[in-house]
Short mmCIF file of C-alpha atoms in Angstrom, two decimals:
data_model
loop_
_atom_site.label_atom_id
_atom_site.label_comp_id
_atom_site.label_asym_id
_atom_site.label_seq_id
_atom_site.Cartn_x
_atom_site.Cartn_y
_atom_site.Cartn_z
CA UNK A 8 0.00 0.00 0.00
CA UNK A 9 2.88 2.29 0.90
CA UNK A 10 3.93 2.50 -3.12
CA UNK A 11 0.48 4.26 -4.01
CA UNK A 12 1.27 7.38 -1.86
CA UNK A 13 4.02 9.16 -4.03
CA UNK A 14 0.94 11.31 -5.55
CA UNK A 15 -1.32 14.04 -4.45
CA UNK A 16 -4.34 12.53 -5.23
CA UNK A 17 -3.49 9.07 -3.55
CA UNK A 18 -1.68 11.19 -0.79
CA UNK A 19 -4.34 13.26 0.11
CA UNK A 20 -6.83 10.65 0.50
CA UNK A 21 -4.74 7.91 2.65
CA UNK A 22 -4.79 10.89 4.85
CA UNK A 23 -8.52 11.19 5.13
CA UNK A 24 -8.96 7.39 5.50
CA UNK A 25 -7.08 7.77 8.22
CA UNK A 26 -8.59 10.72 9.59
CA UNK A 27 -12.03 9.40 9.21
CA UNK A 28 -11.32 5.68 10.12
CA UNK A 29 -12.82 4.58 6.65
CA UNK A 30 -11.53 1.59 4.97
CA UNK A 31 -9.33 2.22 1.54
CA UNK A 32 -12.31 0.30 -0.54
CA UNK A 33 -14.74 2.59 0.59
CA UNK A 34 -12.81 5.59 -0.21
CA UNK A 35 -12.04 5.06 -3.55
CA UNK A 36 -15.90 3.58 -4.19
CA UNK A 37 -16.94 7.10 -3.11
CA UNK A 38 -13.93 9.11 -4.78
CA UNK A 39 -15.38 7.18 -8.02
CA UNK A 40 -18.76 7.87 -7.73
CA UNK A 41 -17.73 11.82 -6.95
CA UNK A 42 -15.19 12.23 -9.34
CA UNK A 43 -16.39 9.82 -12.26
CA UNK A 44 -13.70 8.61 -14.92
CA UNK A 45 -12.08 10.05 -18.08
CA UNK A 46 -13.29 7.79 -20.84
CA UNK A 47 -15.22 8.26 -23.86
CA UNK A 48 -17.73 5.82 -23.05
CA UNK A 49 -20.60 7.33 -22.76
CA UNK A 50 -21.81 9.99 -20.27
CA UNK A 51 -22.95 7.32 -17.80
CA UNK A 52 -21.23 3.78 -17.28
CA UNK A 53 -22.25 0.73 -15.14
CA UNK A 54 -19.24 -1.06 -13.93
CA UNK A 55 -18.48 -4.19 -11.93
CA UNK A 56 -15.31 -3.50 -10.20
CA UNK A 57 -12.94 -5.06 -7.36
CA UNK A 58 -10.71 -2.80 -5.38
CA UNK A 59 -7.65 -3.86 -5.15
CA UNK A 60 -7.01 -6.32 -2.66
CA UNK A 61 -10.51 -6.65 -2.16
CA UNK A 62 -12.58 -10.34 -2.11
CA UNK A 63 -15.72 -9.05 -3.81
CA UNK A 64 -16.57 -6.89 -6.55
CA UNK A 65 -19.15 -3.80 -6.81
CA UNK A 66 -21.60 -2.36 -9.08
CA UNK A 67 -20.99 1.50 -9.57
CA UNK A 68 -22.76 3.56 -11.81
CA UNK A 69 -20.82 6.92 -12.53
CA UNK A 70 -20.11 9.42 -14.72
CA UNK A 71 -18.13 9.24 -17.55
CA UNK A 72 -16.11 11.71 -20.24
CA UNK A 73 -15.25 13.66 -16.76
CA UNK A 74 -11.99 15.20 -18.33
CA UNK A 75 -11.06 16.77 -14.43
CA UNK A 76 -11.67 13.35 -12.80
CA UNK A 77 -8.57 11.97 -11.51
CA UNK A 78 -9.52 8.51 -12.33
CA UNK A 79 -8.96 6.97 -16.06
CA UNK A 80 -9.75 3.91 -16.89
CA UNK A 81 -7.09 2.01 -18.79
CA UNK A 82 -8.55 -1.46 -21.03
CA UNK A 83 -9.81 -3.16 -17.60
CA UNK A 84 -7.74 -1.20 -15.00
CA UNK A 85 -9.23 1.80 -12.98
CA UNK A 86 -6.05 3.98 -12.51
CA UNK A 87 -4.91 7.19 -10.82
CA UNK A 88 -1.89 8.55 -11.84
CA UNK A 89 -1.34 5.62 -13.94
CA UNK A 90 -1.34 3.63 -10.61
CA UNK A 91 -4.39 1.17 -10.44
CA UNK A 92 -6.62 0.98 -8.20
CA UNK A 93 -9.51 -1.51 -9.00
CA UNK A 94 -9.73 -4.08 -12.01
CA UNK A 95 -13.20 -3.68 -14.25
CA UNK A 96 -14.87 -7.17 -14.50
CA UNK A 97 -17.92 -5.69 -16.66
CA UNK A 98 -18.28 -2.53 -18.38
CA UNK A 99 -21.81 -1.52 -19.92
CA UNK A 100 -24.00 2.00 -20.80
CA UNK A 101 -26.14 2.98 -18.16
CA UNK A 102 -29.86 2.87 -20.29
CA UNK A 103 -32.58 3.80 -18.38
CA UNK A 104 -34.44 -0.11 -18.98
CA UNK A 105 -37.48 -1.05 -17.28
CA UNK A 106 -36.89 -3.12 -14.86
CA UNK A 107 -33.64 -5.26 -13.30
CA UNK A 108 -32.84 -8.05 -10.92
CA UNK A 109 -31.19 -6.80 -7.50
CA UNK A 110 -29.81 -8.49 -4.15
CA UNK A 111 -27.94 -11.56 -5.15
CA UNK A 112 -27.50 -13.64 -2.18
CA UNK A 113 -25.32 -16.05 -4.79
CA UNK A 114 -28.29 -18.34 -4.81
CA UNK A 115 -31.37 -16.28 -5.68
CA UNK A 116 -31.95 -12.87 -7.00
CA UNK A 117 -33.87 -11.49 -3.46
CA UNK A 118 -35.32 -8.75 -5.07
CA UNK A 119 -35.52 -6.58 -8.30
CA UNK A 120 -36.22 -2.76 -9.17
CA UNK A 121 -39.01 -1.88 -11.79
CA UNK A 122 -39.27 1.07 -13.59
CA UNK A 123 -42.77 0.65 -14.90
CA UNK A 124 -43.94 4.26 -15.92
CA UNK A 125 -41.08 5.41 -18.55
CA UNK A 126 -38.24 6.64 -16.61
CA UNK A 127 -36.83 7.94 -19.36
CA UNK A 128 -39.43 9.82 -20.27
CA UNK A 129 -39.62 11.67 -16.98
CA UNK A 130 -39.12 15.25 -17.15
CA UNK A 131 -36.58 15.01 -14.22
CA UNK A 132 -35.21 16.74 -11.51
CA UNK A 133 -32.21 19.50 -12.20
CA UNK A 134 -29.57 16.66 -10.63
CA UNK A 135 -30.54 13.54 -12.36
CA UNK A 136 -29.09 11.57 -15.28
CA UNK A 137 -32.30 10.49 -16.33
CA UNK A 138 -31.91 12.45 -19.26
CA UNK A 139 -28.68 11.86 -20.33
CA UNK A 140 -29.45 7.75 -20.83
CA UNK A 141 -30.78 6.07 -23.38
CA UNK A 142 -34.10 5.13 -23.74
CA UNK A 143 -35.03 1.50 -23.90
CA UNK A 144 -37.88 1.31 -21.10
CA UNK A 145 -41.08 1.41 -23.08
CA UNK A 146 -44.16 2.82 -20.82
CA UNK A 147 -46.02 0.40 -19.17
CA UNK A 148 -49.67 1.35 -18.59
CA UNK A 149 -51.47 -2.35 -18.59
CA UNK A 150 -51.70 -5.16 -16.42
CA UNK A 151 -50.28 -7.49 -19.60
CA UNK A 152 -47.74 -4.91 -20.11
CA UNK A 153 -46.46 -5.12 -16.60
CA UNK A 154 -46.90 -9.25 -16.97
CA UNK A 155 -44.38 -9.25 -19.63
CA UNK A 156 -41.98 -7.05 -17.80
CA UNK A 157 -41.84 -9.61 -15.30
CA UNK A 158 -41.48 -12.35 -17.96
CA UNK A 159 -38.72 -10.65 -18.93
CA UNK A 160 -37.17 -10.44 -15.31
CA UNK A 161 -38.05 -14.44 -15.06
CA UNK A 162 -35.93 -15.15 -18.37
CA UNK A 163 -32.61 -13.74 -16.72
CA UNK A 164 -33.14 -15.57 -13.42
CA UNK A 165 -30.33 -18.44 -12.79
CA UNK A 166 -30.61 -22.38 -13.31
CA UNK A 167 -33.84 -23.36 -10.62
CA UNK A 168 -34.53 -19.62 -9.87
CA UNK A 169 -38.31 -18.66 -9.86
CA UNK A 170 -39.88 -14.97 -8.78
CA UNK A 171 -41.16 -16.34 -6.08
CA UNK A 172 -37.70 -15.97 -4.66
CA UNK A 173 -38.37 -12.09 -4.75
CA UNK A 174 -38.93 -10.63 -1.04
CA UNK A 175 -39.37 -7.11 -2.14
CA UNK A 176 -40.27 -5.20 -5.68
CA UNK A 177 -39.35 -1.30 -5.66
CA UNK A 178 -41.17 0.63 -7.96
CA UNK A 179 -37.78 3.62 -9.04
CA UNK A 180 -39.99 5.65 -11.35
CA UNK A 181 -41.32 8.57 -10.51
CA UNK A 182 -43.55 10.37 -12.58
CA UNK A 183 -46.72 10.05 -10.71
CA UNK A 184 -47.99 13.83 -10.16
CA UNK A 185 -50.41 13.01 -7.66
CA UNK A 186 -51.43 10.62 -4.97
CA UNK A 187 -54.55 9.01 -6.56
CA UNK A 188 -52.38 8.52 -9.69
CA UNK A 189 -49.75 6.75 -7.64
CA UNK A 190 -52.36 4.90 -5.39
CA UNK A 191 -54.23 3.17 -8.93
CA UNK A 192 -50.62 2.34 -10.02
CA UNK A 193 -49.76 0.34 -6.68
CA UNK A 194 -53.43 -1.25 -6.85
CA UNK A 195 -52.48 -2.37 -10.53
CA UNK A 196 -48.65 -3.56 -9.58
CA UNK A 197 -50.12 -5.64 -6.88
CA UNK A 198 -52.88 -6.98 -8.49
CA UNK A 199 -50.78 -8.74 -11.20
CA UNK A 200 -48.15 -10.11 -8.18
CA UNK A 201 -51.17 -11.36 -6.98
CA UNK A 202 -51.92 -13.21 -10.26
CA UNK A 203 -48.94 -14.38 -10.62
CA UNK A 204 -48.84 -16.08 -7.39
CA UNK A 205 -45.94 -13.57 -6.09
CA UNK A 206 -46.96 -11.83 -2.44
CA UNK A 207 -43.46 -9.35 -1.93
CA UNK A 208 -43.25 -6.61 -0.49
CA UNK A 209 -43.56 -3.41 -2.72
CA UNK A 210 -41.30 -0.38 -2.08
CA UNK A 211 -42.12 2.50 -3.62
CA UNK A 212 -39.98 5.87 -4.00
CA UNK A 213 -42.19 8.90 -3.98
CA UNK A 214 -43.13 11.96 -2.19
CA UNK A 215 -47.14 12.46 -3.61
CA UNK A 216 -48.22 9.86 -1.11
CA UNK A 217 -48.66 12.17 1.82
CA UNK A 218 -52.18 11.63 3.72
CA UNK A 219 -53.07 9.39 6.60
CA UNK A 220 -56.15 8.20 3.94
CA UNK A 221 -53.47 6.84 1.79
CA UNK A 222 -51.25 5.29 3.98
CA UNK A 223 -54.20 3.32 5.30
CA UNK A 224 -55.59 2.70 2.07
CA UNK A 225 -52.22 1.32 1.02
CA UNK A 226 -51.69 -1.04 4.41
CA UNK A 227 -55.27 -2.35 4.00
CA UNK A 228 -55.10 -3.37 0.02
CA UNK A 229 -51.78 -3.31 -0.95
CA UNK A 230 -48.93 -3.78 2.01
CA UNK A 231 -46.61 -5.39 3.10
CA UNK A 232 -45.11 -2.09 1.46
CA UNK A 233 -41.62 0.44 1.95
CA UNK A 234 -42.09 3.73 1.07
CA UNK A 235 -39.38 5.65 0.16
CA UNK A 236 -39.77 9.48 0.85
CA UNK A 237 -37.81 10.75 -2.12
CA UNK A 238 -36.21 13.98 0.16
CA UNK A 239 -33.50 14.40 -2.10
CA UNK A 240 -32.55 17.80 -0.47
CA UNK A 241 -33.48 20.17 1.64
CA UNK A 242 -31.97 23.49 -0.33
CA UNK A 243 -33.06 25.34 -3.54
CA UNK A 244 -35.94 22.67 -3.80
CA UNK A 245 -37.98 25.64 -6.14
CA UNK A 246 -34.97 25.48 -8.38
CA UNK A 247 -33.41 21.50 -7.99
CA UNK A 248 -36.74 19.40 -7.99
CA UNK A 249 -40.25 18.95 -10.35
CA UNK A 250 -42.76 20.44 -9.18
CA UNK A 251 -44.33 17.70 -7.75
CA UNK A 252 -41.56 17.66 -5.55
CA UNK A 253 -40.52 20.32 -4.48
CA UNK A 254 -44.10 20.95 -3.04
CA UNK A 255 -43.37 19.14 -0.07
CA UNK A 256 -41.49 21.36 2.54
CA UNK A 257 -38.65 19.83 4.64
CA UNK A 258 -40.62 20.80 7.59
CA UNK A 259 -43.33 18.49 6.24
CA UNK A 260 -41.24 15.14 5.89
CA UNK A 261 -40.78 13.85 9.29
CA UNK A 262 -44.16 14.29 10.13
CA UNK A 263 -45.26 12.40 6.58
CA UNK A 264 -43.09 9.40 7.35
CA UNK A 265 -44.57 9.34 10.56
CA UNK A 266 -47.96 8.97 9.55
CA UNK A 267 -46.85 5.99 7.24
CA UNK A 268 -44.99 4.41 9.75
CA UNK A 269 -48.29 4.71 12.47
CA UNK A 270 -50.05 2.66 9.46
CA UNK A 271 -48.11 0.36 10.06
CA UNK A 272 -45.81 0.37 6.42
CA UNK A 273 -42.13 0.13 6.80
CA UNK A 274 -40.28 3.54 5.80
CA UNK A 275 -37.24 5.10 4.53
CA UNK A 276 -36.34 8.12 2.15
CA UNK A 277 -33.48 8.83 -0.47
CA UNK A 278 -31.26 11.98 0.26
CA UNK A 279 -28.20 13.08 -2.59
CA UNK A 280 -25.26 14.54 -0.27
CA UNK A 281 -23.68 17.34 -1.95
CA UNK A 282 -26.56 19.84 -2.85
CA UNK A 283 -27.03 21.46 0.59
CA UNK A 284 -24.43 23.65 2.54
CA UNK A 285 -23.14 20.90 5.06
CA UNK A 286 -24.77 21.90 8.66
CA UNK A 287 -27.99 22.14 6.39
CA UNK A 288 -27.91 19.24 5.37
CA UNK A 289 -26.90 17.23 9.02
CA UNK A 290 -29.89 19.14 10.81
CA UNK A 291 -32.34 17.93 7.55
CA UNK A 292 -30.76 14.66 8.40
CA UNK A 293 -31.17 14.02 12.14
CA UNK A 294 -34.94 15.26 11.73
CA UNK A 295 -36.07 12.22 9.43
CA UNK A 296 -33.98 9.38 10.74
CA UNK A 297 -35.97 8.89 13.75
CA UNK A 298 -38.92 7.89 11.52
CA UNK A 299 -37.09 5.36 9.65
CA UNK A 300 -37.65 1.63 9.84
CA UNK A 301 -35.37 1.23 6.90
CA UNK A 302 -31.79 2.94 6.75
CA UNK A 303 -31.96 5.38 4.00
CA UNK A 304 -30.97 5.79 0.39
CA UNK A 305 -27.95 8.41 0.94
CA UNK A 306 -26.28 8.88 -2.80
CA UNK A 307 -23.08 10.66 -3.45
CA UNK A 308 -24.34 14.00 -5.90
CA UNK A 309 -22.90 13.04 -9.69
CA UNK A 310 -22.11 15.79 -11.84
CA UNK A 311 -22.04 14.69 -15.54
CA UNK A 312 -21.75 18.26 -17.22
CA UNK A 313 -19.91 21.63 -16.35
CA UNK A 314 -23.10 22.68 -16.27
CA UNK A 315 -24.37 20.10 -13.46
CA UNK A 316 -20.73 21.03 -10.97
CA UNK A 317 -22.66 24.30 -10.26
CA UNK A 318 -25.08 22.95 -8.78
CA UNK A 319 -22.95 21.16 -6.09
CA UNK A 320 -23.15 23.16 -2.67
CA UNK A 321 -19.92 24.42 -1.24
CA UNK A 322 -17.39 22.45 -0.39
CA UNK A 323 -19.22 19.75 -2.31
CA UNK A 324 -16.58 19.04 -4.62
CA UNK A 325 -13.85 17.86 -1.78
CA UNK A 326 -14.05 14.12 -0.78
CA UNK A 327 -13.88 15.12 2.84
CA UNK A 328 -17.68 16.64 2.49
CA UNK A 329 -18.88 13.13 2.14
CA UNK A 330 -16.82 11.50 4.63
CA UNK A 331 -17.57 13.97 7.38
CA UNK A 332 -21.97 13.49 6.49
CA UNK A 333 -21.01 9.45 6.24
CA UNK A 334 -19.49 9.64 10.06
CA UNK A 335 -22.51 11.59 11.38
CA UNK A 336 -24.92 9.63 9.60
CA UNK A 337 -23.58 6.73 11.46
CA UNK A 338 -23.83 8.63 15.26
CA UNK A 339 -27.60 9.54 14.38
CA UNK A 340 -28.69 5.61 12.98
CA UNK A 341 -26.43 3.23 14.47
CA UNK A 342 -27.72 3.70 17.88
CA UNK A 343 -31.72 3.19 16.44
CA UNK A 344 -30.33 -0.11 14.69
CA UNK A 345 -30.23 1.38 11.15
CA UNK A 346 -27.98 -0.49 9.12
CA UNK A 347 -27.47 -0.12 4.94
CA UNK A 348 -28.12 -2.72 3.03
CA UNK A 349 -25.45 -2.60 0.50
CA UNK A 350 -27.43 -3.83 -2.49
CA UNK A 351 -30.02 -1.03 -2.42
CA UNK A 352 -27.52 1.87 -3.77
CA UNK A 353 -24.74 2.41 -6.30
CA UNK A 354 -23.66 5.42 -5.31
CA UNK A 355 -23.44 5.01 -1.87
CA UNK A 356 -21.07 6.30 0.92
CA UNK A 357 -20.77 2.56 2.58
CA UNK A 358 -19.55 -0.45 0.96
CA UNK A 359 -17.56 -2.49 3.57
CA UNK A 360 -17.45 -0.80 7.26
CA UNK A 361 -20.46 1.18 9.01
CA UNK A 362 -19.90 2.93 12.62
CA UNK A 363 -16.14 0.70 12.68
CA UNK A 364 -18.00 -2.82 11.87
CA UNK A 365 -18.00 -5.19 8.55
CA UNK A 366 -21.12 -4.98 6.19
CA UNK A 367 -22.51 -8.55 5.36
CA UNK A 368 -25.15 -9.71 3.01
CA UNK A 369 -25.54 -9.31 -0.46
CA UNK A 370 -23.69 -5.75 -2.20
CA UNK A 371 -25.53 -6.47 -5.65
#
């Protein structure tokens, strides 16, 4: 390890791993997903990567044609300085497809992500690559529709696998401008499980499901369900979010998720660090854990243009933004027996470690 440290890059962060008490892996995974990589493939890449020295590999999803990023990627090497880091196992274009197998326990696919109202047809939040991937997710509106998307999941499932082995199915699209809309679409997603003789739990990211009427409604006829608060951030909402979004004040979420968790439905919400001024965003933080049965979807900011690096908040850019928000996170959820589950982000600020212990379970 001592023969990466002879550049600034590598210097700079063996200091903050130290200073932090975060393992190498995780610091690069994160530098990655901040920085992104100098290569012409594409503005978005999914790669399967090991660190080196590591046992297993990792999905990351980053940016790519990042001509400031310190990180290159070199045939299957991922290099700094021409020193590498991590070998590339699979290399693919991000597309925005409509739906995908998650949380390989190296058995059984536990769970899988659908996408089942056109992401790529959403117009978007200011911060999201949405619109910079390529479309192949056609929109699903019908119950056959959404019964060959999950034909299409079963075809892809290993020797002896079945959907029945799925424990949860997220719904990622979001899209739905109000909570009636979203409600019908939940009614319809379960409906066909239900035909299909599949009973998992549905997660659902969102922030139009608000009232106590619909968190009922959705723990009588459609639980066991996870809703997702889709936060995001807590600054320049007007200006980052869709409107449908950004209608919902910070001052309105924890008392939202509390009303979902008094239904009785299991709750979370995604946050991207890197948009709010720092004490911002760890006061925005400490107010929603509380109400969280699930720990939270907390996703490094990627900038893909010029254009998107102004929208960082200050001191956004600088690795030691994220570590600082990571070892905070961990006073505020640790103690309430929050714990990430690594397969449910790919841009995440733990891979390995949380609050000094080892992650388990499945990372993909």
């Amino acid at each position: 390890m001592t023969a990466l440290v002879d550049t600034p890059p590598l210097t700079r962060w063996h200091g903050l791993a130290r200073e932090h008490g975060v393992a190498w892996n995780d610091l690069v995974l994160v530098a990655v997903n901040l920085y992104g990589i100098r290569t012409p493939l594409g503005a978005r890449i999914r790669l399967l990567v090991r660190v080196a020295g590591e046992r297993e590999s990792r999905v990351v999803v980053v940016p790519a044609g990042r001509p400031d990023s310190p990180f290159e990627l070199v045939e299957d090497r991922l290099c700094v300085d021409g020193r590498t880091l991590a070998r590339v196992e699979r290399r693919a274009v991000d597309d925005a497809v409509p739906g995908y197998l998650r949380c390989w326990d190296g058995r059984r696919w536990r769970a899988a992500t659908l996408n089942p109202n056109a992401r790529s047809r959403c117009t978007g939040c200011a911060f999201c690559p949405t619109t910079l991937e390529d479309a192949v997710d056609p929109r699903l509106r019908l119950e056959d529709e959404i019964a060959a998307l999950l034909a299409g999941l079963a075809a892809q499932l290993p020797p002896g696998g079945t959907l029945r082995d799925l424990a949860e199915v997220t719904i990622s699209t979001g899209c739905f401008h109000t909570e009636q809309a979203a409600l019908d679409h939940l009614r319809t997603v379960r409906r066909v499980l239900t035909e299909h003789g599949l009973t998992p739990r549905i997660g659902l990211l969102t922030s139009v499901l608000r009232s106590r009427e619909a968190f009922d409604e959705i723990a009588r006829e459609i639980g066991p369900f996870l809703l997702f608060l889709t936060a995001e951030c807590a600054s320049r909402r007007d200006v980052l979010l869709k409107a449908s979004k950004a209608s919902l004040t910070p001052e309105e979420m924890p008392g939202l998720l509390a009303r979902a968790r008094a239904a009785g439905l299991r709750t979370s919400f995604t946050y991207v660090v890197g948009l709010d001024p720092y004490p911002l965003m760890r006061d925005f933080l400490r107010t929603l854990l509380p109400h969280c049965t699930v720990f939270p979807s907390v996703q490094v900011y990627q900038s893909h243009t010029p254009l998107m690096d102004l929208l960082r908040a200050e001191d956004a850019g600088e690795l030691a933004y994220y570590l600082d928000i990571r070892r905070e996170i961990e006073r505020a959820a640790a103690p309430r027996g929050l714990v990430p589950q690594r397969w449910r982000c790919y841009r995440p600020l733990w891979y390995s470690t949380y609050a000094g212990r080892p992650l388990t379970g499945p990372c993909r």
